[in-house]
Tab-separated table of C-alpha atoms in Angstrom:
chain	number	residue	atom	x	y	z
A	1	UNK	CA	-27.829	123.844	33.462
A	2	UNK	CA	-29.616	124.522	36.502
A	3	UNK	CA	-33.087	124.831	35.317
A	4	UNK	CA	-32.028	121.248	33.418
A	5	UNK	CA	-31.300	120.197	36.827
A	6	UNK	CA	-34.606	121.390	38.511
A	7	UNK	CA	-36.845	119.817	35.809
A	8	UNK	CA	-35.159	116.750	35.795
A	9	UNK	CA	-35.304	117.016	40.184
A	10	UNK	CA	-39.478	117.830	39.417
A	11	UNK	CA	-39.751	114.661	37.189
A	12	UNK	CA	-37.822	112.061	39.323
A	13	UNK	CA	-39.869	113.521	42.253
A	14	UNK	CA	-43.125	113.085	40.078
A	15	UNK	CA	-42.531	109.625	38.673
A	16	UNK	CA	-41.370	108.465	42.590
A	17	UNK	CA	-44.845	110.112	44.289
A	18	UNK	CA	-46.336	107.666	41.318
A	19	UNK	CA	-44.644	104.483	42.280
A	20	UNK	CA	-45.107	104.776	45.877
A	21	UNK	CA	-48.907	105.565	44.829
A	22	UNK	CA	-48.939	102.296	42.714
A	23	UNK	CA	-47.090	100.196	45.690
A	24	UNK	CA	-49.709	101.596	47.616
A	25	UNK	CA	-52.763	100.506	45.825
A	26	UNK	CA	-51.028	97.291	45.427
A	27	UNK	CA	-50.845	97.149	48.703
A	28	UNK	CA	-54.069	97.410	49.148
A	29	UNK	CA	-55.456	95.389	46.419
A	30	UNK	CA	-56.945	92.168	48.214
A	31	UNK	CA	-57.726	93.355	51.499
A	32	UNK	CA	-61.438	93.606	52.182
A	33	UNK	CA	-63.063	96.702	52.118
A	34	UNK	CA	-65.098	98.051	54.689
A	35	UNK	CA	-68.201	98.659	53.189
A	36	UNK	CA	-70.119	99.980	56.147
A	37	UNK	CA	-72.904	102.016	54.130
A	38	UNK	CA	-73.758	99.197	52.340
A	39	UNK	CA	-74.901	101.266	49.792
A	40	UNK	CA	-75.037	99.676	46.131
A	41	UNK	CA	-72.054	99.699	44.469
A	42	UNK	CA	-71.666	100.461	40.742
A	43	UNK	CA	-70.414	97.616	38.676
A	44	UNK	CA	-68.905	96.302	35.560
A	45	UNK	CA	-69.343	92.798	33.971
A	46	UNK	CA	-67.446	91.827	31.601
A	47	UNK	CA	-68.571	89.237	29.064
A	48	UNK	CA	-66.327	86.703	27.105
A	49	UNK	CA	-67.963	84.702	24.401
A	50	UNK	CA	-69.940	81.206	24.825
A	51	UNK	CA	-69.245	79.193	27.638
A	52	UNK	CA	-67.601	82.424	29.347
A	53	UNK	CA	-70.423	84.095	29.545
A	54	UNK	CA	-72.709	81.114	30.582
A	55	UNK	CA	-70.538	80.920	33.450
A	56	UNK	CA	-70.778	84.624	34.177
A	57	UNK	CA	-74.379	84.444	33.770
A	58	UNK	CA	-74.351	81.465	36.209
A	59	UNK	CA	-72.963	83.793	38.789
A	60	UNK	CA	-75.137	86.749	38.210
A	61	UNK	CA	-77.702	84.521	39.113
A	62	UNK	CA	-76.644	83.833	42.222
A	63	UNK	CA	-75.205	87.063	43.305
A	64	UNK	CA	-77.467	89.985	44.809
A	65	UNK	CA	-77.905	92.052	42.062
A	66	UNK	CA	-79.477	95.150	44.154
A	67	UNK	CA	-75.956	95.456	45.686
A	68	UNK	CA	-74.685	95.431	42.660
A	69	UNK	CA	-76.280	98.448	40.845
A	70	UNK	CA	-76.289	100.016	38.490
A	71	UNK	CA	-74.455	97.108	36.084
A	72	UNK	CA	-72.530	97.955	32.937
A	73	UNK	CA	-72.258	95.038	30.491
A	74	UNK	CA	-69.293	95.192	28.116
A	75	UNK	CA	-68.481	92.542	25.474
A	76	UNK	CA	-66.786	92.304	22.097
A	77	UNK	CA	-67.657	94.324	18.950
A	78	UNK	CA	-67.996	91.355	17.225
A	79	UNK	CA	-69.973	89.448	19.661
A	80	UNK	CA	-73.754	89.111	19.470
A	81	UNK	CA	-74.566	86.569	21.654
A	82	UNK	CA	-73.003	87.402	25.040
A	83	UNK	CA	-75.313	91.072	25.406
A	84	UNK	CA	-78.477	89.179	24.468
A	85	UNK	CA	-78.027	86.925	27.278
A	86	UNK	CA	-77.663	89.943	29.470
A	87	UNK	CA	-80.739	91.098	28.104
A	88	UNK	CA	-82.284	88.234	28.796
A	89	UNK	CA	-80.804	88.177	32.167
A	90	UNK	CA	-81.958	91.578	33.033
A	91	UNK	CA	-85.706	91.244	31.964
A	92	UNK	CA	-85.700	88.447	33.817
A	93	UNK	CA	-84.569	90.459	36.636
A	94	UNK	CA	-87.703	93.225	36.231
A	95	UNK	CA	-90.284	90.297	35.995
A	96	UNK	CA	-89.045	88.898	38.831
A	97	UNK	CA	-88.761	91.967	41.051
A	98	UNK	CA	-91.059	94.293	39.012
A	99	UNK	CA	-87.973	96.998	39.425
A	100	UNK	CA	-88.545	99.469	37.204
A	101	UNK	CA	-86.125	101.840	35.533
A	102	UNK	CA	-82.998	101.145	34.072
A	103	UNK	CA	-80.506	99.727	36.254
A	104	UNK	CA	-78.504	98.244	33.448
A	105	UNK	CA	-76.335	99.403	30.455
A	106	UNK	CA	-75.143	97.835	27.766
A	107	UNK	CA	-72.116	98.280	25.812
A	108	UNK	CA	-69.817	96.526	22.678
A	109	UNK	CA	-66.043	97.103	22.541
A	110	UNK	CA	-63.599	97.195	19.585
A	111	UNK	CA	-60.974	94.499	20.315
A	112	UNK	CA	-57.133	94.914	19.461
A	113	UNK	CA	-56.661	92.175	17.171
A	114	UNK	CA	-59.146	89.449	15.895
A	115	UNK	CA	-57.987	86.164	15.171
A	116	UNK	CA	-56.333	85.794	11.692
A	117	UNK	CA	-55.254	90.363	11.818
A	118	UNK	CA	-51.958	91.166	10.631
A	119	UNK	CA	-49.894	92.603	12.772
A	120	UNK	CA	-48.972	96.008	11.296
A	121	UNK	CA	-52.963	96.873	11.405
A	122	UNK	CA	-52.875	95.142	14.822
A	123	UNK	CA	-51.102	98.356	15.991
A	124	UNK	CA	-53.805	100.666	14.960
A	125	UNK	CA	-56.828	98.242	15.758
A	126	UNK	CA	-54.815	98.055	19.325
A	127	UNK	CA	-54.994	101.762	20.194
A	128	UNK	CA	-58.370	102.230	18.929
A	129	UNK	CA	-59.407	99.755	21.062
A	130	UNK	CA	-57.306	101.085	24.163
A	131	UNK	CA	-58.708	104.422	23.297
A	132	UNK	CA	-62.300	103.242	23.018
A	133	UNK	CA	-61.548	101.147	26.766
A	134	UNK	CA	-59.924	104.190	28.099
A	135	UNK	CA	-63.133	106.354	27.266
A	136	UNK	CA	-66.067	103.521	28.513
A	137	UNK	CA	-63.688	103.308	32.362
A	138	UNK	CA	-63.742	107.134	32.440
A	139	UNK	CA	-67.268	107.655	31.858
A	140	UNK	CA	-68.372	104.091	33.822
A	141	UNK	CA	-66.258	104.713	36.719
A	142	UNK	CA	-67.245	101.000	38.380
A	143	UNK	CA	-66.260	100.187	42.139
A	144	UNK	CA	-66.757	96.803	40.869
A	145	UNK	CA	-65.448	94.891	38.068
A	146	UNK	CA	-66.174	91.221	37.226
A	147	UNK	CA	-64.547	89.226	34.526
A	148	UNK	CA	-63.851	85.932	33.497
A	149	UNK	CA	-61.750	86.521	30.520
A	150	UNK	CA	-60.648	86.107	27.443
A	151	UNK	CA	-58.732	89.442	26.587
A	152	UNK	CA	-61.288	91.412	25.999
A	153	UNK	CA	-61.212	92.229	30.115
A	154	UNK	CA	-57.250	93.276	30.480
A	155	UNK	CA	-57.301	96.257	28.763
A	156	UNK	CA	-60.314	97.468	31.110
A	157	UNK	CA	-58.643	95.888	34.507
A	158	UNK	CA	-55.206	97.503	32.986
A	159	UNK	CA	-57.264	100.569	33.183
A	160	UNK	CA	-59.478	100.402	36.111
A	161	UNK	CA	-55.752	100.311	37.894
A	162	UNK	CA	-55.038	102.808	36.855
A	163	UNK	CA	-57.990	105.175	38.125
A	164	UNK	CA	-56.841	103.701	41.061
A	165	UNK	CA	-53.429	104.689	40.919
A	166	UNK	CA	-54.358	108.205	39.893
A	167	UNK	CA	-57.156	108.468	42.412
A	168	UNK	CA	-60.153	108.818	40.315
A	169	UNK	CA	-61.819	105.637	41.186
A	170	UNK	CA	-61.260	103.054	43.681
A	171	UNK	CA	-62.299	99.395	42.186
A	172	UNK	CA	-62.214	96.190	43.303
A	173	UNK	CA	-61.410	93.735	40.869
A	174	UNK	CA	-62.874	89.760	40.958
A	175	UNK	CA	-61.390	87.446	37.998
A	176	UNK	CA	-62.434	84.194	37.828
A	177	UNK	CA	-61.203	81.599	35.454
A	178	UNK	CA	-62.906	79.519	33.164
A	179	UNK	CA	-63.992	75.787	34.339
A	180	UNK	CA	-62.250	74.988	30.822
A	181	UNK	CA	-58.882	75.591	32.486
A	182	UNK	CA	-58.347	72.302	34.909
A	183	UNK	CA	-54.384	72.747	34.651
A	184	UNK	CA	-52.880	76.051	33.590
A	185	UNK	CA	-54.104	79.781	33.875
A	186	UNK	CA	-55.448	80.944	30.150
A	187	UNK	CA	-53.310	84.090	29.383
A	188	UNK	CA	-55.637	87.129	30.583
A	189	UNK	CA	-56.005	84.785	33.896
A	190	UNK	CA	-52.019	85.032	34.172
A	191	UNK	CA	-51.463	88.681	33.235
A	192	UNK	CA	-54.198	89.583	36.145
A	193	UNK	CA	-52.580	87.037	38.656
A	194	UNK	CA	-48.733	87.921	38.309
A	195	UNK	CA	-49.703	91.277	38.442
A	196	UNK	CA	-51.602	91.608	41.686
A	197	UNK	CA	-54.308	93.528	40.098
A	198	UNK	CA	-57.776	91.029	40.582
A	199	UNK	CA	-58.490	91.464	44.225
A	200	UNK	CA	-60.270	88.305	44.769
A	201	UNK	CA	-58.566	85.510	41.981
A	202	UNK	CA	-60.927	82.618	41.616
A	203	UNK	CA	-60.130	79.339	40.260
A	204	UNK	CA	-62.935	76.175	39.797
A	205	UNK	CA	-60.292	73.434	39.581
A	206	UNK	CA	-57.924	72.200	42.979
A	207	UNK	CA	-54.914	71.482	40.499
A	208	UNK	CA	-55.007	74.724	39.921
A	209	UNK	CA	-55.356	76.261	43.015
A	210	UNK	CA	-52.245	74.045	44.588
A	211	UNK	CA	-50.279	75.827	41.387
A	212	UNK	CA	-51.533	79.665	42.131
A	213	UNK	CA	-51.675	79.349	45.740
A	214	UNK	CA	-53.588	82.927	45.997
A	215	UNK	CA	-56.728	81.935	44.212
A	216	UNK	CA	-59.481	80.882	45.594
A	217	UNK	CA	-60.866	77.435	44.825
A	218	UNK	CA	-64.523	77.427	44.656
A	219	UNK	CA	-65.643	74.273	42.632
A	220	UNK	CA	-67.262	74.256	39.381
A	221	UNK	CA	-69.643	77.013	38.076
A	222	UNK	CA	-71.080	74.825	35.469
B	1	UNK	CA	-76.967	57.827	32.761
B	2	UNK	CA	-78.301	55.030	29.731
B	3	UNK	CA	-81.155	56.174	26.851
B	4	UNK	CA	-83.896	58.008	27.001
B	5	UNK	CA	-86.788	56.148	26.246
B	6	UNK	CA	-88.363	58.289	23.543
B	7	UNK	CA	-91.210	55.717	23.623
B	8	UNK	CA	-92.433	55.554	20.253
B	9	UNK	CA	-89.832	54.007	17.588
B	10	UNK	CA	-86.594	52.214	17.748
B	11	UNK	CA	-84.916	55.274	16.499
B	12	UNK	CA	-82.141	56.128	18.086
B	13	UNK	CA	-79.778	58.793	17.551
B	14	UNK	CA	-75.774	59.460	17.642
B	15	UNK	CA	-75.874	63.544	17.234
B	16	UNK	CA	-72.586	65.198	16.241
B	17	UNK	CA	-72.318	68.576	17.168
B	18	UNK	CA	-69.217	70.848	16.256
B	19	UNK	CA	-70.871	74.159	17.618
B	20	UNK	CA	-69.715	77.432	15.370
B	21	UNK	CA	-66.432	76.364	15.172
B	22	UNK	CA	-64.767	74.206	11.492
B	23	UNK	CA	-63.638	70.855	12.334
B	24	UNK	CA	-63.627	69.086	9.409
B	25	UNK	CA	-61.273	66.023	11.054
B	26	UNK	CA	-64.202	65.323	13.585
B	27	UNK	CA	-66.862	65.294	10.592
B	28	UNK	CA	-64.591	62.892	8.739
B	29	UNK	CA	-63.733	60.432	11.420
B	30	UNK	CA	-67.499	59.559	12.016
B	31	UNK	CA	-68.145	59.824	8.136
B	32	UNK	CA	-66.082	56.701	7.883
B	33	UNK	CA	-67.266	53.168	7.473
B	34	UNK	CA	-66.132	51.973	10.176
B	35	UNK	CA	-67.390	54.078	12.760
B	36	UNK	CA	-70.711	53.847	10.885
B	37	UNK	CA	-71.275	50.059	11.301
B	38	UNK	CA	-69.952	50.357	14.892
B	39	UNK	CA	-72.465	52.941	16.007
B	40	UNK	CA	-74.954	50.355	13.589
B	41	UNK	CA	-73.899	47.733	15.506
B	42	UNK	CA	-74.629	48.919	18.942
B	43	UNK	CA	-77.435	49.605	18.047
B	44	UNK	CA	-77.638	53.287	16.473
B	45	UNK	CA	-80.170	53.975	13.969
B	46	UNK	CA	-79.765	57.743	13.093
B	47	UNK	CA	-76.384	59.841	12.666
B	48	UNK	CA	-77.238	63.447	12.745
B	49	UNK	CA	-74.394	65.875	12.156
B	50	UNK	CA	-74.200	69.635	13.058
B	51	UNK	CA	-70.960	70.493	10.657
B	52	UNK	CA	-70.937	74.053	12.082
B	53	UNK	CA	-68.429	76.008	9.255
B	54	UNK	CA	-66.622	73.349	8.137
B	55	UNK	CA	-66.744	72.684	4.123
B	56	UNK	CA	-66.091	68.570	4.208
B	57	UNK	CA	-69.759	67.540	3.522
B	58	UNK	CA	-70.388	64.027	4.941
B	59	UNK	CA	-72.307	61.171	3.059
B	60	UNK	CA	-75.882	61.011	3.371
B	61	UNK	CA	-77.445	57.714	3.418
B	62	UNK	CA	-81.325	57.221	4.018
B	63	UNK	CA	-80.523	54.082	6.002
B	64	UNK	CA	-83.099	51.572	3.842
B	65	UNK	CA	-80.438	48.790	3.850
B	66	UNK	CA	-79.873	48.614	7.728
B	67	UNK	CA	-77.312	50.554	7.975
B	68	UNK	CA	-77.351	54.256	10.091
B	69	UNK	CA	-79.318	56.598	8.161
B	70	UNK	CA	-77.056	59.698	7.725
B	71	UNK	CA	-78.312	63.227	7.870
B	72	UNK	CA	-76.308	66.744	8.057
B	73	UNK	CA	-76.437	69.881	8.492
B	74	UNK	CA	-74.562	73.485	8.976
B	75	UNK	CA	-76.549	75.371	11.695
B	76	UNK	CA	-79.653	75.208	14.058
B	77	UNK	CA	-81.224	77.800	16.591
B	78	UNK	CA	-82.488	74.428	18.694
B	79	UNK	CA	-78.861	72.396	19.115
B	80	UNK	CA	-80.456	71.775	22.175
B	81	UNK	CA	-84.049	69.778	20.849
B	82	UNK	CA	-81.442	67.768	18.962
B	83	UNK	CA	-79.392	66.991	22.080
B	84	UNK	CA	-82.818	65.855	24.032
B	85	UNK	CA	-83.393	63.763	21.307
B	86	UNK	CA	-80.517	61.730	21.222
B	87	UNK	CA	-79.352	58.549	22.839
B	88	UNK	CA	-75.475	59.460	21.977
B	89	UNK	CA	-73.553	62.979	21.679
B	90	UNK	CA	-70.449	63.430	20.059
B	91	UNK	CA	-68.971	67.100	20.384
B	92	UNK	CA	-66.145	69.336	20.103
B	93	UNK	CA	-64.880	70.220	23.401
B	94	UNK	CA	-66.027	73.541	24.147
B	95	UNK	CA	-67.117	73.780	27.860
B	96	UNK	CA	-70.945	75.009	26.854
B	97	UNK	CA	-71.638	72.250	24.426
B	98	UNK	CA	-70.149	69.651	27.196
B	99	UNK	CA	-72.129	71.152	29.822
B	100	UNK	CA	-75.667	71.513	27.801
B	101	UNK	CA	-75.289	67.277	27.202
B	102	UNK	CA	-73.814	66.657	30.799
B	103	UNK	CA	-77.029	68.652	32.155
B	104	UNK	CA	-78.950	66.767	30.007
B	105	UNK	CA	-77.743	63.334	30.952
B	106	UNK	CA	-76.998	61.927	27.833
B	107	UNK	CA	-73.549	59.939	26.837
B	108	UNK	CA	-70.915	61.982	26.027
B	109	UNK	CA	-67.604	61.232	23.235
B	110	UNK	CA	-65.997	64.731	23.279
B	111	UNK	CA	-63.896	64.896	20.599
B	112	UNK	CA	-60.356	67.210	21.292
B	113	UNK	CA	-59.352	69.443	18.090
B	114	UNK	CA	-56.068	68.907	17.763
B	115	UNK	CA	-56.059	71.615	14.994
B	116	UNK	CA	-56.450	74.560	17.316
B	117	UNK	CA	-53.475	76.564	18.299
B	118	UNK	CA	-54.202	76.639	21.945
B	119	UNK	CA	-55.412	73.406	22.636
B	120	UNK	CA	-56.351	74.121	26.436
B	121	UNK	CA	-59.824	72.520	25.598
B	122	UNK	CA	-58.388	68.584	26.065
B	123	UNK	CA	-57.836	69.687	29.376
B	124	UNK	CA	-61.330	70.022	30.761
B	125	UNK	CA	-62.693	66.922	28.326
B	126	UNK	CA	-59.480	64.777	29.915
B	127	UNK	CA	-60.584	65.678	33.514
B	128	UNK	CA	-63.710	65.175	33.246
B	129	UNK	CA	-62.912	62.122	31.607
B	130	UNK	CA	-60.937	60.927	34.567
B	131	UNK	CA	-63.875	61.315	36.519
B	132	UNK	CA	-66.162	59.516	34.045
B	133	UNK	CA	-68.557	62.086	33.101
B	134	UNK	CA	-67.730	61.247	29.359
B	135	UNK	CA	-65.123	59.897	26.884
B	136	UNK	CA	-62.397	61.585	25.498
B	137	UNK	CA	-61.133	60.990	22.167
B	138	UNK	CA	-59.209	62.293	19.655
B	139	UNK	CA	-60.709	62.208	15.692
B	140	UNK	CA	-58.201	59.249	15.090
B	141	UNK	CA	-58.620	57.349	18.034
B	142	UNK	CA	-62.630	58.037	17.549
B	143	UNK	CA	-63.474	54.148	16.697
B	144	UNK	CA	-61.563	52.590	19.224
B	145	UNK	CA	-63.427	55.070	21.855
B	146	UNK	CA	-66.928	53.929	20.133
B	147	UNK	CA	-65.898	50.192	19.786
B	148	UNK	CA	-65.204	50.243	23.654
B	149	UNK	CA	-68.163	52.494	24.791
B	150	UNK	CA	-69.650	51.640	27.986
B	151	UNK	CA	-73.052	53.659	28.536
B	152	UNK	CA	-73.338	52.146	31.478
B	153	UNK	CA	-70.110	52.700	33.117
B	154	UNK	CA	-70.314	56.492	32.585
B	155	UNK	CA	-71.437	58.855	35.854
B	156	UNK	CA	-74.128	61.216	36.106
B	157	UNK	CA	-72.667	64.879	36.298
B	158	UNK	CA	-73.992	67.178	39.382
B	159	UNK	CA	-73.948	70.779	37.794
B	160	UNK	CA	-72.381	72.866	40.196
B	161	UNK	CA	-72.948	76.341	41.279
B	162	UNK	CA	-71.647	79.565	41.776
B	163	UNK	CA	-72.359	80.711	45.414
B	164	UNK	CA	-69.119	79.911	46.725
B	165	UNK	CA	-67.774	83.104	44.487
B	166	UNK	CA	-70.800	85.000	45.193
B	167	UNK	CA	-70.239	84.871	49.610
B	168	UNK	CA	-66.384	85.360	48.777
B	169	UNK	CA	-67.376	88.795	46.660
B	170	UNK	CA	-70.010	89.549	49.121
B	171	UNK	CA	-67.911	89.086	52.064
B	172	UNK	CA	-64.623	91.254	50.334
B	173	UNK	CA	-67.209	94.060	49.663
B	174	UNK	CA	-68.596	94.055	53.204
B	175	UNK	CA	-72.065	92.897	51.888
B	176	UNK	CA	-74.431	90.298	54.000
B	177	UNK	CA	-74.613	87.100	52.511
B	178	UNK	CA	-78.058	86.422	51.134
């Protein structure tokens, strides 16, 4: 009875240092960090499909990409297009700069379910593809992770929280939603935002902003 | 916003574009007569349509007798030589076939799927329709839309940018702003 009684002391006492760790990173998540060193910081981009990852592109372009090295590019299994334009992005970046070596990685996911799945092989698609996620974070590691959905990005913000949580990386998160959404969050945009995990939340319409009052407005990418 | 002046003929063309995605209802609604002698009537010579994976083919019609000379097809590496080239586009509403015509100046029908489970796509065609960038339409309401087109009235569309984000992730980080 006793020993029942210690284990079960050990696991409330376990699962309680947890929460207050996850309150804590919470807690922190959206305050600036103090980047003294401003050493390069290694981060992850997240591609959607089509007009996601024009936009994403869109920023890249504008954004400093020698603070932002090395860059990991993720997108779907089942999506050519998105990497090329990385590609393309990146040469564009050598020409420009004549940097040499490879400061860029590219990499396709599996995703859970693609439209039309059932959902009894939606299971095993889904941890495959949680699996697969769980193995890129672990070996990417990125301080920084950019994404401007569709799904494809929660499983790997679901995860980079997690590293947080368990101390093995510390990540800030950036979401920013799609110039197609003028009046309601899309459903990866939601799941990020109710949960407090995107650090910085951005948003490219005002109705929006006046809805989810802790995004950032910032005007069209497009 | 108006035509291009592509200086040599009177040819002037209405290009439908559905991108990669099947919408069949969109194909239809400009395959009918009466959107055909509209677009004739204002002056339209060509109708070019991109049918992306949809399987209703639409009628061809070389166009000898006056009316719009119909042409179609599934696919093409260069949608956007075919957007330069025309003096009307009318697309599905998926934000990077909005934005490639917008950029490129050219009148704009976007046409909303109603088909599609999660319609969030009417949204950004009905704002930007508010601020006259383009028309919105639906397939059935498609020849009303044309019959009241006004090139004219329509307003160019300043592409935005994304440095706003860009100081707002460099400042968070604790990088200078470029």
């Amino acid at each position: 009875m006793e020993q029942i009684n210690q284990s079960c002391f050990y696991l409330m006492s376990f699962l309680a240092i947890i929460a207050i760790r996850a309150l804590y990173v919470l807690y922190l998540t959206g305050k600036p960090r103090r980047n003294k060193s401003q050493q390069p910081l290694s981060t992850l981009i997240v591609l959607g499909s089509g007009g996601h990852t024009a936009e994403m592109m869109n920023l890249l372009s504008v954004l400093q990409t020698d603070s932002f090295t090395p860059r990991f590019y993720i997108a779907a299994a089942t999506d050519n297009m998105s990497l090329q334009k990385a590609r393309v992005f990146e040469d564009s970046l050598v020409d420009k700069k004549g940097v040499k070596g490879v400061s860029a990685q590219f990499t396709q996911i599996y995703r859970s379910r693609e439209v039309g799945q059932s959902y009894v092989t939606s299971v095993w698609t889904t941890l495959l593809a949680t699996a697969h996620a769980l193995w890129l974070m672990i070996r990417i590691r990125p301080q920084v992770v950019i994404c401007n959905g569709p799904g494809t990005c929660i499983p790997l913000c679901m995860i980079a929280f997690l590293l947080k949580i368990m101390g093995i990386r510390w990540s800030s998160i950036f979401y920013v939603e799609s110039i197609a959404r003028v009046r309601r969050l899309s459903l990866s945009g939601l799941l990020l935002y109710k949960l407090h995990m995107a650090d910085q939340f951005f948003v490219q319409w005002p109705q929006l902003q006046r809805k989810y009052t802790r995004a950032h407005y910032v005007g069209c990418l497009m | 916003m108006g035509d291009t002046l592509d200086g040599l003929s009177s040819k002037r063309t209405v290009f439908v574009t559905v991108g990669t995605t099947c919408f069949d209802a969109l194909v239809k609604a400009v395959d009918t007569l009466e959107v055909k002698r509209e677009l004739s009537r204002r002056g339209y010579t060509h109708l070019l349509i991109q049918m992306g994976r949809g399987t209703y083919v639409p009628t061809t019609s070389p166009g000898e007798d006056g009316s719009v000379a119909v042409e179609y097809f599934h696919f093409s590496s260069s949608i956007a030589d075919h957007l330069r080239a025309a003096s009307l586009v009318i697309s599905h509403a998926g934000s990077g076939s909005i934005f490639e015509t917008l950029r490129l100046a050219k009148p704009l029908i976007v046409v909303v799927n109603e088909d599609l489970m999660d319609n969030h796509q009417s949204e950004l065609a009905e704002e930007l329709a508010e601020r006259k960038h383009l028309y919105c339409a639906r397939p059935q309401t498609l020849p009303q839309i044309i019959a009241g087109l006004d090139v004219e009235s329509l307003l160019p569309y300043h592409p935005g940018d994304a440095t706003p984000v860009a100081k707002l992730i460099n400042h968070f980080l604790g990088f200078p702003d470029a």
